[in-house]
């Protein structure tokens, strides 16, 4: 498809990173130009002597040859990439519209906004990758936490049992001290 810049010049290879394309149309006029005129002659088919009339047939010796040319409203001749129907009458100028893509360079503000959006997109992708890595390692971390919790539970149980044993020992020691004290008091 035809690509033009804002001045109407053809853009062969538009850089879509530094500009955008917008579909547009412009009015054009098609006109048939005859390259070779038709050449013909008349042949008499029948004569009528009593009236002096005759029937004639036109025989074409050389067919008319030509081509369609397309011009803008200002008269500038252009290449038309559309289709002109073959049955279009050659005597008339045909008004039509030519589709083209308008290449408009981005402004500095638009380029800055695009760079900001690209940086934001990359940041979000990095966060998503980090989150995915965190979530994919979650089962192993949960398993490790459960194992550590089991070890902590075992240690607490051991401390509790040791505390109970110590409490029993302390009670036994208290009873022995009381008995000694009572013996000491009773022995007076």
XYZ file of C-alpha atoms in Angstrom:
188
model
C 0.000 0.000 0.000
C 1.077 3.533 -0.687
C 2.706 5.279 2.284
C 3.020 9.074 2.295
C 4.373 11.569 4.794
C 2.598 14.772 5.803
C 4.068 16.651 2.824
C 2.776 14.046 0.338
C 6.175 12.487 -0.384
C 6.377 8.703 -0.683
C 7.865 6.896 2.324
C 9.536 3.681 1.142
C 10.315 2.069 4.491
C 8.500 3.744 7.400
C 10.109 3.265 10.830
C 7.216 2.161 13.033
C 9.305 2.670 16.177
C 9.556 6.391 15.553
C 6.196 7.063 13.884
C 2.695 5.737 13.265
C 0.611 4.864 10.204
C -2.965 6.049 9.764
C -5.234 4.940 6.938
C -6.412 7.847 4.804
C -8.014 8.519 1.418
C -7.530 11.255 -1.124
C -9.718 12.150 -4.112
C -8.405 11.232 -7.565
C -9.705 11.486 -11.131
C -9.247 8.722 -13.725
C -9.179 9.717 -17.376
C -8.836 7.415 -20.367
C -6.025 8.431 -22.710
C -6.157 7.166 -26.302
C -2.763 5.973 -27.511
C -3.901 4.684 -30.936
C -7.083 5.977 -32.583
C -9.545 3.465 -33.947
C -9.294 3.095 -37.738
C -12.272 1.793 -39.680
C -13.923 1.826 -43.080
C -17.428 1.290 -44.429
C -18.387 -1.730 -46.508
C -21.580 -1.748 -48.520
C -23.754 -4.741 -47.687
C -26.743 -3.993 -49.883
C -27.670 -1.344 -52.485
C -31.161 -0.169 -53.374
C -31.016 1.398 -56.902
C -34.700 2.350 -56.983
C -34.264 4.592 -53.913
C -30.565 5.213 -54.180
C -30.018 3.902 -50.667
C -27.584 1.359 -49.374
C -26.870 -0.585 -46.208
C -23.340 -0.212 -44.896
C -21.352 -1.920 -42.194
C -18.484 -0.307 -40.313
C -15.457 -2.593 -40.235
C -12.749 -1.839 -37.662
C -9.261 -2.189 -39.119
C -7.315 -1.059 -36.013
C -8.831 -1.249 -32.516
C -8.589 1.792 -30.295
C -5.804 1.385 -27.767
C -5.264 3.420 -24.654
C -4.722 3.447 -20.928
C -6.149 5.036 -17.802
C -4.195 7.758 -16.098
C -4.907 8.954 -12.588
C -4.397 12.456 -11.312
C -4.854 14.237 -8.003
C -7.245 17.179 -7.752
C -4.342 19.561 -8.417
C -3.558 17.719 -11.679
C -0.468 15.839 -10.491
C -0.124 12.490 -12.299
C 0.142 9.577 -9.860
C 0.383 5.793 -9.863
C -2.954 4.239 -8.875
C -2.785 0.944 -7.017
C -6.546 0.369 -7.089
C -8.733 -1.249 -9.735
C -10.541 0.567 -12.524
C -13.374 -1.615 -13.868
C -12.858 -2.687 -17.475
C -16.401 -1.692 -18.472
C -15.910 1.919 -17.367
C -16.915 4.309 -20.206
C -13.818 5.834 -21.792
C -15.454 9.162 -22.574
C -16.010 10.183 -18.951
C -13.642 11.309 -16.252
C -14.207 9.098 -13.218
C -13.898 10.501 -9.699
C -12.552 7.998 -7.180
C -10.670 7.821 -3.878
C -7.196 6.415 -3.392
C -6.433 4.727 -0.077
C -3.021 5.329 1.426
C -1.238 5.201 4.767
C -0.134 8.495 6.312
C 3.172 8.208 8.187
C 3.350 10.652 11.105
C 6.529 10.783 13.223
C 5.993 10.622 16.981
C 6.547 13.813 18.968
C 9.228 13.947 21.675
C 6.466 13.758 24.290
C 4.980 10.639 22.674
C 8.403 8.987 22.479
C 9.038 9.787 26.156
C 5.640 8.336 27.123
C 6.330 5.208 25.056
C 9.713 4.792 26.787
C 8.045 5.221 30.184
C 5.387 2.635 29.319
C 8.047 0.213 28.055
C 10.044 0.621 31.292
C 6.847 0.061 33.302
C 6.059 -3.052 31.250
C 9.566 -4.451 31.861
C 9.309 -3.676 35.586
C 5.967 -5.458 35.800
C 7.370 -8.449 33.898
C 10.320 -8.617 36.330
C 7.944 -8.432 39.310
C 5.779 -11.163 37.806
C 8.842 -13.371 37.240
C 9.998 -12.753 40.815
C 6.521 -13.525 42.145
C 6.361 -16.696 40.038
C 9.768 -17.820 41.326
C 8.635 -17.143 44.904
C 5.403 -19.086 44.400
C 7.123 -21.988 42.667
C 9.542 -22.341 45.617
C 6.712 -22.131 48.190
C 6.163 -25.900 48.570
C 9.843 -26.450 49.455
C 9.773 -23.523 51.905
C 6.571 -24.814 53.528
C 8.123 -28.269 53.843
C 11.247 -26.782 55.449
C 9.109 -24.669 57.823
C 7.056 -27.724 58.791
C 10.263 -29.685 59.509
C 11.625 -26.792 61.599
C 8.296 -26.573 63.459
C 8.432 -30.316 64.183
C 11.986 -29.921 65.518
C 10.831 -26.981 67.678
C 7.861 -29.005 68.962
C 10.192 -31.891 69.855
C 12.557 -29.520 71.666
C 9.695 -27.886 73.588
C 8.364 -31.298 74.602
C 11.827 -32.302 75.811
C 12.142 -29.039 77.786
C 8.668 -29.548 79.279
C 9.452 -33.137 80.260
C 12.775 -32.025 81.753
C 10.920 -29.265 83.614
C 8.450 -31.788 84.993
C 11.299 -34.061 86.043
C 13.044 -31.123 87.684
C 9.843 -30.118 89.419
C 9.502 -33.640 90.811
C 13.117 -33.522 91.930
C 12.597 -30.125 93.568
C 9.502 -31.418 95.352
C 11.478 -34.443 96.564
C 14.294 -32.166 97.685
C 11.819 -29.869 99.467
C 10.300 -32.828 101.239
C 13.759 -34.053 102.273
C 14.739 -30.591 103.527
C 11.482 -30.321 105.477
C 12.027 -33.755 106.952
C 15.562 -32.812 107.972
C 14.338 -29.570 109.441
C 11.635 -31.346 111.366
C 14.126 -33.887 112.558
C 16.376 -31.125 113.647
C 13.577 -29.427 115.498
C 12.295 -32.605 116.967
C 15.683 -33.623 118.203
C 16.000 -30.743 120.553
